[in-house]
């Protein structure tokens, strides 16, 4: 072929290669199960060529630190957050050094405290270079590196400890004594990374898992690998490569809409480790290999905001805590930094007087960096009607930020077998006037249950987990048929959703009841600024004996003709029985709860409307209940 003919082809080839080099890093290819993949060029040679040589290089690097110091001079929110970090760092220096004290099967509390200490002390050292702070970091590092191990049988403990030690080495940037650096790097290899490569691979199931363990443990291993990359490039490369290969299995859970199926507090946990891992990859390599652009991941910030109710509680489905703290959300600040969306940046909370702030969280040293990187591109807004699909679908209706009624509704589908899931398909929470009228019983302490020999983590139909009120359908505001448990693998999906006035959503609950009902659908409608309509349409089967409508509350209850009246904190909410006014509600006290191991919730009660089979005269029956305030 003629040279002149070849030149246009060669130019086209160069353009194509250039385009591919700047294309989004989430690979167009998918894995064996249809899961998108990340770019993964990691080899020892890649590390040698592309890994930043100078420290710091984890979350911080020279350019990022320069901006942080500029913002500390000019940005009131960053200045105030740093004062809180200084306060916590000073308090740490009066605490005893950490000891290897395991609680049950976990060393996790010690690992988390080490990570908090490094975040506070390390950030203060980066800014001030105080020799006393450096000495304390040195003592902290030596203390944990001399533990017999970091408890690899529960690898979350190792993941968090490895991240802590890696950050301590990196943020001190060679200023620790050489003997400490040597001992810490050796510990990262022998107590951190190597136990994740056992011959029988018994400790590393999490590397390709689909829950928060994947994000936490792989994040810790990436940090440790970067910290020891010059010492053992082959080990570092194969560990980072495994992490980038396995992480999509956990990130897939955010798809398609951003719902985190394990609930809001586990969003904070898993997503917090995701964003610090993204920050470390970007600062060390100049790329996150597509991690931050994984489908559904950025959208999860909206989910997080919507789980925060006006009462100060979360929509606490799954194994979620009840109530958020008063500090600003610095994991969410990373999403504000990434998107420029001001709705994700909690400026007012970041500006609270330091003496009113609670102790900062264990990633908040890194969070200071994200707050400093935030540049608002849009004021943004959070939708007042929103639904997310996926493994644990959820829908929200709110009144918006200036709603005088403080309207809040969260409802869900899902199934018991989801990670940290419950038999709660069709359940919901409801607030008016900042009062949680309809509750979710929330989570309870794992160790308190496990130390008795209780099998908390079984996912079979007859697993012990489902005997607990916090886990079964008897402890949630949903339907129960024949007094039986929901089907543990019966997936309930949101089949219809309308965000316009009035917003509404329909959940197909059929699979949750197996053959006890022929079909079942629950429809939620915000039919006024102060009311919620719950409409259940179901078709009985030959096995249907009784259908029970349930509502969980801690309010005082008065049964009235055609419904019931709830009273709490000087306010009231009426429950109107629109479809069966001739049938009376009953109230079952759950204080005390049925089992000694149940979570004991003061004033908890279950309001029931029982509909016997003999009263069902139609092929499709309807229960219509309205909750209405004044």
Coordinates of C-alpha atoms in Angstrom, one line a residue:
X1 CA 0.0 0.0 0.0
X2 CA 1.2 3.5 -0.8
X3 CA 2.7 5.6 2.0
X4 CA 0.3 8.5 1.3
X5 CA -2.6 6.1 1.5
X6 CA -1.3 4.7 4.9
X7 CA -1.0 8.1 6.6
X8 CA -4.8 8.8 7.0
X9 CA -5.3 5.3 8.4
X10 CA -2.4 5.8 10.8
X11 CA -3.8 9.1 12.0
X12 CA -7.2 7.5 12.5
X13 CA -5.6 4.7 14.5
X14 CA -3.8 7.3 16.7
X15 CA -7.1 9.2 17.3
X16 CA -8.8 6.0 18.2
X17 CA -6.1 5.0 20.7
X18 CA -6.2 8.5 22.2
X19 CA -10.0 8.3 22.6
X20 CA -9.8 4.9 24.3
X21 CA -7.1 6.2 26.7
X22 CA -9.5 8.9 28.0
X23 CA -12.7 7.0 27.9
X24 CA -14.5 6.4 31.2
X25 CA -12.6 3.8 33.2
X26 CA -15.6 1.5 33.9
X27 CA -15.0 -1.1 31.3
X28 CA -17.7 -1.6 28.7
X29 CA -17.1 -5.3 29.2
X30 CA -18.9 -7.2 31.8
X31 CA -17.8 -10.2 33.9
X32 CA -19.1 -13.7 33.8
X33 CA -22.3 -12.7 35.7
X34 CA -23.0 -9.6 33.7
X35 CA -21.4 -7.3 36.2
X36 CA -19.4 -4.3 34.9
X37 CA -15.7 -4.4 35.5
X38 CA -13.0 -1.9 36.4
X39 CA -9.9 -1.2 34.4
X40 CA -7.2 -3.4 35.9
X41 CA -3.7 -2.9 34.4
X42 CA -2.0 -3.6 37.7
X43 CA 1.3 -5.5 37.5
X44 CA 4.6 -5.1 39.2
X45 CA 5.9 -3.3 36.1
X46 CA 2.8 -1.0 36.2
X47 CA 3.5 -0.1 39.8
X48 CA 7.1 0.7 39.1
X49 CA 6.1 3.0 36.3
X50 CA 2.9 4.7 37.6
X51 CA 2.9 4.7 41.4
X52 CA 3.7 8.1 42.8
X53 CA 7.2 7.8 44.4
X54 CA 6.9 10.6 47.0
X55 CA 4.8 10.6 50.2
X56 CA 2.2 11.4 51.1
X57 CA 0.4 9.5 48.4
X58 CA -2.6 8.1 50.2
X59 CA -5.6 10.5 50.0
X60 CA -3.0 13.3 50.1
X61 CA -0.3 14.2 47.7
X62 CA 1.7 17.4 47.1
X63 CA -1.0 19.1 45.1
X64 CA -3.9 18.0 47.2
X65 CA -2.1 19.0 50.4
X66 CA -1.4 22.4 48.9
X67 CA -5.1 23.0 48.3
X68 CA -5.9 21.8 51.8
X69 CA -3.6 24.3 53.4
X70 CA -5.0 27.1 51.2
X71 CA -8.5 26.2 52.3
X72 CA -7.5 26.1 56.0
X73 CA -6.7 29.8 55.6
X74 CA -9.9 30.8 53.8
X75 CA -12.7 28.3 54.2
X76 CA -14.7 28.6 57.5
X77 CA -16.1 25.1 57.2
X78 CA -12.6 23.5 56.7
X79 CA -11.2 25.7 59.5
X80 CA -13.9 24.6 61.9
X81 CA -13.5 20.9 61.0
X82 CA -9.8 21.1 61.6
X83 CA -10.4 22.6 65.0
X84 CA -12.5 19.5 65.9
X85 CA -9.7 17.3 64.6
X86 CA -7.2 19.2 66.8
X87 CA -9.5 18.7 69.8
X88 CA -9.7 15.0 69.2
X89 CA -6.0 14.6 68.5
X90 CA -5.2 16.3 71.8
X91 CA -7.6 14.0 73.7
X92 CA -6.0 10.9 72.1
X93 CA -2.7 11.8 73.6
X94 CA -4.1 11.4 77.1
X95 CA -5.5 7.9 76.3
X96 CA -3.6 4.7 77.0
X97 CA -2.1 2.9 74.0
X98 CA -4.2 0.2 72.4
X99 CA -4.1 -3.4 73.5
X100 CA -5.1 -6.6 71.7
X101 CA -8.5 -7.0 73.5
X102 CA -10.8 -9.2 71.5
X103 CA -14.6 -9.1 72.2
X104 CA -16.1 -12.4 71.1
X105 CA -14.8 -13.1 67.6
X106 CA -14.0 -9.5 66.9
X107 CA -10.9 -7.3 67.4
X108 CA -12.8 -4.7 65.3
X109 CA -13.3 -2.1 68.1
X110 CA -9.5 -1.9 68.5
X111 CA -8.9 -1.6 64.8
X112 CA -11.5 1.1 64.4
X113 CA -10.0 3.1 67.3
X114 CA -6.6 2.8 65.7
X115 CA -8.0 4.1 62.4
X116 CA -9.6 7.0 64.2
X117 CA -6.5 7.9 66.1
X118 CA -4.4 7.9 62.9
X119 CA -6.9 10.0 61.1
X120 CA -6.8 12.7 63.9
X121 CA -3.1 12.5 64.8
X122 CA -2.0 12.1 61.2
X123 CA -3.9 15.0 59.9
X124 CA -2.6 17.3 62.6
X125 CA 0.9 16.2 62.0
X126 CA 0.6 16.9 58.2
X127 CA -0.5 20.4 59.0
X128 CA 1.6 21.3 62.0
X129 CA 4.6 18.9 62.0
X130 CA 4.5 18.8 65.8
X131 CA 7.2 16.4 67.2
X132 CA 5.0 15.4 70.1
X133 CA 2.3 14.3 67.7
X134 CA 4.9 12.4 65.7
X135 CA 6.1 10.6 68.9
X136 CA 2.5 9.6 69.7
X137 CA 1.9 8.3 66.2
X138 CA 5.1 6.3 66.6
X139 CA 3.9 4.8 69.8
X140 CA 0.5 3.9 68.4
X141 CA 2.0 2.2 65.4
X142 CA 4.5 0.1 67.4
X143 CA 1.8 -0.9 69.8
X144 CA -0.5 -2.5 67.2
X145 CA 2.3 -3.8 65.0
X146 CA 3.4 -5.9 68.0
X147 CA 0.1 -7.6 68.4
X148 CA 0.3 -11.3 67.8
X149 CA -2.0 -10.8 64.8
X150 CA -4.8 -8.6 63.6
X151 CA -7.4 -11.3 63.9
X152 CA -7.6 -12.7 60.3
X153 CA -10.5 -15.0 61.2
X154 CA -12.6 -11.8 61.1
X155 CA -11.0 -10.0 58.2
X156 CA -12.8 -6.7 58.7
X157 CA -10.5 -6.3 61.7
X158 CA -7.4 -6.7 59.5
X159 CA -8.8 -4.4 56.8
X160 CA -9.3 -1.5 59.1
X161 CA -6.0 -2.0 61.0
X162 CA -4.1 -2.3 57.7
X163 CA -5.6 1.0 56.5
X164 CA -4.7 2.7 59.8
X165 CA -1.0 1.6 59.7
X166 CA -0.7 2.4 56.0
X167 CA -2.0 5.9 56.6
X168 CA 0.3 6.4 59.6
X169 CA 3.3 5.5 57.5
X170 CA 2.2 7.6 54.6
X171 CA 1.1 10.8 56.4
X172 CA 4.3 10.9 58.4
X173 CA 6.2 10.6 55.1
X174 CA 9.4 9.1 56.3
X175 CA 9.6 11.1 59.5
X176 CA 9.1 8.1 61.8
X177 CA 12.2 6.3 63.0
X178 CA 13.6 3.9 60.4
X179 CA 13.1 1.0 62.9
X180 CA 9.4 1.8 63.2
X181 CA 9.0 2.0 59.4
X182 CA 10.7 -1.3 59.1
X183 CA 8.5 -2.9 61.7
X184 CA 5.3 -1.4 60.3
X185 CA 6.0 -2.5 56.8
X186 CA 6.8 -6.0 58.0
X187 CA 3.5 -6.1 60.0
X188 CA 1.5 -4.9 56.9
X189 CA 2.9 -7.8 55.0
X190 CA 2.8 -10.5 57.6
X191 CA -0.3 -9.5 59.6
X192 CA -2.2 -7.6 56.9
X193 CA -1.6 -8.9 53.3
X194 CA -0.2 -12.4 53.6
X195 CA -3.1 -13.8 55.7
X196 CA -5.4 -12.9 52.8
X197 CA -3.5 -15.3 50.6
X198 CA -3.7 -18.6 52.5
X199 CA -3.2 -21.9 50.8
X200 CA -6.8 -22.9 51.3
X201 CA -8.1 -19.3 50.8
X202 CA -10.3 -19.7 53.9
X203 CA -9.9 -16.1 55.0
X204 CA -10.4 -14.3 51.7
X205 CA -14.0 -15.1 50.7
X206 CA -14.6 -11.4 51.0
X207 CA -12.3 -10.6 48.1
X208 CA -15.1 -11.4 45.6
X209 CA -18.1 -11.0 48.0
X210 CA -21.1 -8.8 47.4
X211 CA -21.3 -7.0 50.8
X212 CA -19.4 -4.4 52.8
X213 CA -16.6 -6.8 53.7
X214 CA -15.4 -6.6 50.1
X215 CA -15.2 -2.8 50.2
X216 CA -13.6 -2.6 53.6
X217 CA -11.1 -5.5 53.3
X218 CA -10.1 -4.7 49.7
X219 CA -9.7 -1.1 50.7
X220 CA -7.4 -2.0 53.5
X221 CA -5.4 -4.3 51.3
X222 CA -4.9 -1.6 48.6
X223 CA -3.6 0.8 51.2
X224 CA -1.3 -1.7 52.7
X225 CA 0.0 -2.7 49.2
X226 CA 0.7 0.8 48.2
X227 CA 2.6 1.3 51.5
X228 CA 4.8 -1.7 50.9
X229 CA 5.0 -1.5 47.1
X230 CA 8.7 -0.7 47.0
X231 CA 9.5 -3.4 49.5
X232 CA 7.6 -6.2 47.8
X233 CA 6.2 -5.1 44.4
X234 CA 5.0 -8.6 43.3
X235 CA 2.9 -9.0 46.5
X236 CA 1.6 -5.5 46.2
X237 CA 0.7 -5.9 42.5
X238 CA -1.2 -9.2 42.9
X239 CA -3.1 -7.9 45.9
X240 CA -4.2 -4.6 44.2
X241 CA -5.0 -6.6 41.0
X242 CA -7.3 -8.9 43.0
X243 CA -9.0 -6.0 44.7
X244 CA -9.8 -4.3 41.4
X245 CA -11.0 -7.6 40.0
X246 CA -13.2 -8.3 43.0
X247 CA -14.7 -4.9 44.0
X248 CA -17.3 -4.8 41.2
X249 CA -19.1 -7.7 43.0
X250 CA -19.8 -5.3 45.9
X251 CA -20.4 -2.3 43.7
X252 CA -23.0 -4.2 41.7
X253 CA -25.3 -4.0 44.8
X254 CA -25.7 -0.2 44.2
X255 CA -27.1 -0.8 40.7
X256 CA -29.2 0.4 39.1
X257 CA -30.4 3.3 41.2
X258 CA -28.0 3.8 44.2
X259 CA -29.9 1.9 46.9
X260 CA -27.5 0.4 49.4
X261 CA -29.3 -2.8 50.4
X262 CA -27.8 -3.1 53.8
X263 CA -29.3 0.2 55.0
X264 CA -28.1 3.7 55.7
X265 CA -25.5 3.0 58.5
X266 CA -24.0 0.2 56.4
X267 CA -23.9 2.7 53.4
X268 CA -21.8 4.8 55.7
X269 CA -19.5 1.9 56.4
X270 CA -19.1 0.3 53.0
X271 CA -19.3 3.5 51.0
X272 CA -16.9 5.3 53.4
X273 CA -14.3 2.7 52.6
X274 CA -15.1 2.9 48.9
X275 CA -14.5 6.7 48.8
X276 CA -11.3 6.6 50.8
X277 CA -10.1 3.8 48.5
X278 CA -11.0 5.9 45.5
X279 CA -9.2 8.9 47.0
X280 CA -6.1 6.7 47.6
X281 CA -6.0 5.4 44.1
X282 CA -6.4 8.9 42.7
X283 CA -3.7 10.3 44.8
X284 CA -1.3 7.4 44.3
X285 CA -1.9 6.6 40.6
X286 CA -3.8 9.6 39.2
X287 CA -6.8 7.4 38.4
X288 CA -9.4 5.4 40.3
X289 CA -9.7 2.9 37.5
X290 CA -13.4 3.6 37.1
X291 CA -14.3 2.9 40.7
X292 CA -16.1 6.2 41.3
X293 CA -18.1 6.0 38.1
X294 CA -19.4 2.6 38.6
X295 CA -23.2 2.5 37.7
X296 CA -25.4 3.5 40.7
X297 CA -22.5 4.5 43.0
X298 CA -22.8 8.3 42.7
X299 CA -26.6 8.1 42.8
X300 CA -26.3 6.5 46.2
X301 CA -25.6 9.9 47.8
X302 CA -29.3 10.8 47.1
X303 CA -30.3 7.6 48.8
X304 CA -28.2 8.5 51.8
X305 CA -29.7 12.0 52.1
X306 CA -33.2 10.6 51.9
X307 CA -32.7 8.1 54.7
X308 CA -32.3 11.1 57.1
X309 CA -35.7 11.8 58.5
X310 CA -36.9 15.1 60.0
X311 CA -37.0 13.5 63.5
X312 CA -33.3 12.9 63.4
X313 CA -33.8 9.2 62.9
X314 CA -32.8 7.1 59.8
X315 CA -35.2 5.1 57.7
X316 CA -33.6 2.3 59.7
X317 CA -34.5 -0.8 57.5
X318 CA -32.1 -3.8 57.5
X319 CA -29.4 -3.9 60.2
X320 CA -29.4 -0.1 60.5
X321 CA -28.9 2.1 63.5
X322 CA -31.8 4.2 64.7
X323 CA -30.5 7.8 64.7
X324 CA -27.8 9.8 63.0
X325 CA -25.3 11.8 65.0
X326 CA -25.2 15.6 65.0
X327 CA -21.9 16.0 63.1
X328 CA -21.7 16.7 59.4
X329 CA -21.4 13.7 57.0
X330 CA -17.9 13.8 55.5
X331 CA -18.4 10.6 53.5
X332 CA -21.3 12.5 51.8
X333 CA -18.9 15.4 51.4
X334 CA -16.8 13.2 49.0
X335 CA -19.9 13.0 46.8
X336 CA -20.3 16.7 47.0
X337 CA -16.7 17.1 45.9
X338 CA -17.0 14.6 43.1
X339 CA -20.3 16.0 41.7
X340 CA -20.3 19.7 42.7
X341 CA -23.8 19.1 44.2
X342 CA -24.3 21.4 47.2
X343 CA -27.2 19.3 48.4
X344 CA -24.6 16.7 49.5
X345 CA -22.5 19.2 51.5
X346 CA -23.7 19.7 55.1
X347 CA -22.3 23.2 55.6
X348 CA -24.4 24.1 58.6
X349 CA -23.3 21.0 60.5
X350 CA -19.7 21.5 59.5
X351 CA -19.9 25.0 61.1
X352 CA -21.4 23.9 64.4
X353 CA -19.4 25.2 67.4
X354 CA -16.7 22.6 68.1
X355 CA -17.8 22.1 71.7
X356 CA -21.2 21.0 70.3
X357 CA -19.7 18.4 67.9
X358 CA -19.4 14.8 69.0
X359 CA -16.2 13.0 68.6
X360 CA -15.3 12.8 65.0
X361 CA -15.6 9.5 63.0
X362 CA -12.6 7.4 62.1
X363 CA -12.4 8.5 58.5
X364 CA -12.9 12.2 59.2
X365 CA -9.3 13.1 58.9
X366 CA -9.5 12.1 55.2
X367 CA -12.9 13.7 55.2
X368 CA -11.3 17.1 55.9
X369 CA -9.5 16.7 52.5
X370 CA -12.8 16.1 50.7
X371 CA -14.4 19.1 52.4
X372 CA -11.5 21.2 51.2
X373 CA -11.8 19.9 47.6
X374 CA -15.5 20.7 47.4
X375 CA -16.4 23.4 44.8
X376 CA -20.1 24.0 44.4
X377 CA -21.2 23.7 40.7
X378 CA -24.9 23.5 41.4
X379 CA -27.1 24.2 44.5
X380 CA -28.8 20.9 43.7
X381 CA -31.9 19.6 45.2
X382 CA -33.2 16.3 46.6
X383 CA -36.4 14.9 45.1
X384 CA -39.5 14.7 47.3
X385 CA -40.6 11.5 45.6
X386 CA -37.9 8.9 44.7
X387 CA -37.5 5.2 44.3
X388 CA -34.6 2.9 43.9
X389 CA -34.6 -0.6 42.5
X390 CA -32.1 -3.4 43.1
X391 CA -31.6 -6.1 45.7
X392 CA -33.6 -4.2 48.4
X393 CA -35.9 -1.7 46.6
X394 CA -37.0 1.4 48.6
X395 CA -39.3 4.4 48.0
X396 CA -39.5 7.8 49.7
X397 CA -42.0 10.6 49.9
X398 CA -41.1 13.8 51.7
X399 CA -42.4 17.3 52.0
X400 CA -39.0 18.9 51.1
X401 CA -36.7 21.0 53.2
X402 CA -39.3 23.7 54.1
X403 CA -42.3 21.5 54.8
X404 CA -44.2 22.8 57.9
X405 CA -45.6 19.3 58.4
X406 CA -42.2 17.6 58.2
X407 CA -43.8 14.8 56.2
X408 CA -41.7 11.7 55.8
X409 CA -42.4 8.2 54.4
X410 CA -40.1 5.4 53.5
X411 CA -41.3 2.0 52.2
X412 CA -39.7 -1.0 50.8
X413 CA -39.7 -4.4 49.0
X414 CA -36.8 -6.8 49.1
X415 CA -36.4 -10.2 50.8
X416 CA -34.9 -11.7 53.8
X417 CA -31.9 -13.3 52.1
X418 CA -30.3 -9.9 51.1
X419 CA -27.2 -9.0 53.1
X420 CA -28.3 -7.8 56.5
X421 CA -31.9 -8.2 55.3
X422 CA -35.1 -8.9 57.2
X423 CA -38.5 -10.3 56.5
X424 CA -39.8 -6.8 56.0
X425 CA -41.2 -6.6 52.4
X426 CA -44.0 -4.2 52.3
X427 CA -43.0 -2.5 55.5
X428 CA -42.7 1.3 56.0
X429 CA -42.0 4.1 58.4
X430 CA -44.0 7.3 58.7
X431 CA -43.4 10.7 60.3
X432 CA -45.4 13.9 60.7
X433 CA -44.4 16.9 62.8
X434 CA -41.0 15.4 63.4
X435 CA -42.5 12.4 65.2
X436 CA -41.9 8.8 64.1
X437 CA -45.4 7.4 64.2
X438 CA -44.8 4.1 62.4
X439 CA -41.5 2.5 63.3
X440 CA -39.0 -0.1 62.2
X441 CA -37.6 -1.9 65.2
X442 CA -34.1 -1.5 63.8
X443 CA -31.0 -3.5 64.7
X444 CA -29.6 -5.0 67.9
X445 CA -26.1 -5.8 69.2
X446 CA -24.5 -8.7 67.4
X447 CA -22.1 -9.8 70.2
X448 CA -25.0 -9.9 72.7
X449 CA -26.7 -12.4 70.5
X450 CA -23.6 -14.4 69.3
X451 CA -22.2 -14.9 72.7
X452 CA -25.2 -17.0 73.6
X453 CA -24.6 -19.3 70.6
X454 CA -27.5 -17.7 68.7
X455 CA -27.2 -18.2 64.9
X456 CA -27.7 -14.6 63.7
X457 CA -26.5 -15.0 60.2
X458 CA -28.5 -18.0 58.8
X459 CA -30.6 -17.3 55.7
X460 CA -32.7 -20.4 55.4
X461 CA -36.5 -20.4 56.0
X462 CA -36.1 -22.0 59.4
X463 CA -32.9 -20.1 60.5
X464 CA -32.8 -18.8 64.1
X465 CA -32.5 -15.2 62.8
X466 CA -36.2 -15.2 62.0
X467 CA -37.3 -15.8 65.6
X468 CA -36.3 -12.2 66.4
X469 CA -38.8 -9.4 66.3
X470 CA -36.3 -7.1 64.6
X471 CA -35.8 -9.6 61.8
X472 CA -39.2 -11.2 61.1
X473 CA -42.4 -9.9 59.7
X474 CA -44.2 -9.8 63.0
X475 CA -42.0 -6.9 64.0
X476 CA -42.7 -4.8 60.9
X477 CA -45.6 -2.8 59.5
X478 CA -46.6 -5.2 56.7
X479 CA -49.0 -8.0 56.0
X480 CA -48.9 -11.5 57.6
X481 CA -50.8 -14.5 56.3
X482 CA -51.9 -17.4 58.5
X483 CA -49.6 -16.2 61.2
X484 CA -46.6 -17.5 59.3
X485 CA -43.3 -16.1 58.4
X486 CA -42.7 -14.5 55.0
X487 CA -40.9 -16.6 52.4
X488 CA -37.2 -15.8 53.1
X489 CA -36.4 -15.9 49.3
X490 CA -39.6 -14.2 48.1
X491 CA -38.5 -11.1 46.3
X492 CA -40.8 -8.1 46.5
X493 CA -40.3 -5.5 43.8
X494 CA -41.6 -2.0 43.2
X495 CA -43.7 -2.4 40.0
X496 CA -45.2 1.1 39.7
X497 CA -44.0 4.5 40.8
X498 CA -45.3 8.0 40.1
X499 CA -43.5 11.1 41.4
X500 CA -46.1 13.7 40.4
X501 CA -49.0 14.8 42.5
X502 CA -50.0 12.7 44.3
X503 CA -46.8 10.5 44.4
X504 CA -47.5 6.8 44.7
X505 CA -45.7 3.5 44.6
X506 CA -46.8 -0.1 44.3
X507 CA -44.9 -3.1 45.7
X508 CA -45.6 -6.6 44.4
X509 CA -45.6 -8.8 47.6
X510 CA -46.8 -12.0 46.0
X511 CA -43.5 -13.9 46.3
X512 CA -43.2 -13.0 50.0
X513 CA -46.2 -15.2 50.8
X514 CA -45.5 -18.2 48.6
X515 CA -48.7 -20.2 48.0
X516 CA -50.5 -18.6 51.0
X517 CA -51.9 -16.0 48.6
X518 CA -52.5 -16.1 44.9
X519 CA -51.3 -12.5 44.6
X520 CA -50.6 -9.5 46.8
X521 CA -49.8 -5.8 46.0
X522 CA -49.4 -2.9 48.4
X523 CA -49.9 0.6 47.1
X524 CA -48.6 3.7 49.0
X525 CA -50.1 7.1 48.1
X526 CA -49.2 10.5 49.6
X527 CA -52.8 11.7 49.2
X528 CA -52.4 15.0 51.0
X529 CA -49.6 17.0 52.7
X530 CA -50.5 15.3 56.0
X531 CA -51.7 11.8 55.1
X532 CA -50.7 8.5 53.7
X533 CA -53.0 5.9 52.1
X534 CA -52.0 2.2 52.3
X535 CA -54.0 0.0 49.9
X536 CA -53.5 -3.7 49.8
X537 CA -55.0 -5.8 47.0
X538 CA -54.7 -9.5 47.3
X539 CA -56.3 -12.7 45.9
X540 CA -56.7 -15.5 48.4
X541 CA -55.5 -19.0 47.6
X542 CA -56.8 -22.4 48.8
X543 CA -54.4 -22.1 51.7
X544 CA -55.5 -18.7 52.9
X545 CA -56.9 -18.7 56.4
X546 CA -56.4 -15.2 57.6
X547 CA -54.7 -12.0 56.5
X548 CA -53.4 -9.6 59.2
X549 CA -52.6 -5.9 58.5
X550 CA -49.9 -4.7 60.9
X551 CA -48.6 -1.4 62.1
X552 CA -45.7 -1.0 64.7
X553 CA -45.7 2.1 66.9
X554 CA -44.5 3.4 70.3
X555 CA -47.2 6.0 70.5
X556 CA -50.2 5.7 72.8
X557 CA -53.1 4.0 71.1
X558 CA -56.8 4.5 71.6
X559 CA -59.2 2.2 69.6
X560 CA -62.1 4.2 68.1
X561 CA -65.0 3.4 65.8
X562 CA -63.7 3.0 62.3
X563 CA -60.0 3.1 63.3
X564 CA -57.6 4.2 66.0
X565 CA -56.0 7.3 67.4
X566 CA -52.2 7.6 68.1
X567 CA -50.9 10.2 70.5
X568 CA -47.3 11.2 71.2
X569 CA -45.5 14.3 72.3
X570 CA -48.7 16.3 72.3
X571 CA -49.6 15.4 68.8
X572 CA -52.0 12.9 67.3
X573 CA -52.4 10.8 64.2
X574 CA -55.6 9.1 63.1
X575 CA -55.7 5.6 61.6
X576 CA -58.8 5.3 59.4
X577 CA -60.1 1.9 58.4
X578 CA -61.7 2.8 55.1
X579 CA -62.3 -0.7 53.7
X580 CA -63.4 -2.7 56.8
X581 CA -65.0 -0.2 59.3
X582 CA -67.0 -3.1 60.8
X583 CA -63.8 -4.9 61.8
X584 CA -62.0 -3.5 64.9
X585 CA -58.3 -3.0 65.3
X586 CA -56.6 -4.8 68.2
X587 CA -53.4 -3.8 70.0
X588 CA -50.7 -6.3 70.9
X589 CA -48.2 -5.1 73.5
X590 CA -44.6 -5.9 72.6
X591 CA -43.1 -4.4 75.7
X592 CA -41.7 -6.7 76.9
X593 CA -40.9 -8.4 73.6
X594 CA -41.7 -12.1 73.2
X595 CA -38.1 -13.4 73.6
X596 CA -35.4 -12.5 76.1
X597 CA -33.0 -12.0 73.2
X598 CA -35.4 -9.7 71.4
X599 CA -34.6 -6.0 71.4
X600 CA -36.7 -4.4 74.2
X601 CA -38.3 -1.2 73.0
X602 CA -40.2 0.9 75.5
X603 CA -43.9 1.2 74.6
X604 CA -43.6 -0.9 71.5
X605 CA -46.9 -2.3 70.3
X606 CA -48.4 -3.8 67.1
X607 CA -51.7 -2.6 65.9
X608 CA -53.5 -5.4 63.9
X609 CA -56.5 -5.7 61.7
X610 CA -57.3 -9.4 61.3
X611 CA -59.4 -10.5 58.3
X612 CA -60.6 -14.1 58.4
X613 CA -60.9 -16.1 55.2
X614 CA -64.7 -16.6 55.7
X615 CA -65.2 -12.8 55.4
X616 CA -63.5 -12.7 52.0
X617 CA -66.2 -12.8 49.3
X618 CA -64.3 -11.5 46.3
X619 CA -61.7 -13.0 44.1
X620 CA -59.6 -9.9 44.9
X621 CA -59.9 -8.3 48.3
X622 CA -58.8 -4.8 49.2
X623 CA -57.7 -3.3 52.5
X624 CA -57.6 0.5 52.6
X625 CA -56.1 2.3 55.6
X626 CA -55.3 6.0 55.8
X627 CA -52.9 7.6 58.3
X628 CA -53.8 11.3 58.7
X629 CA -52.6 14.1 60.8
X630 CA -54.1 17.6 61.4

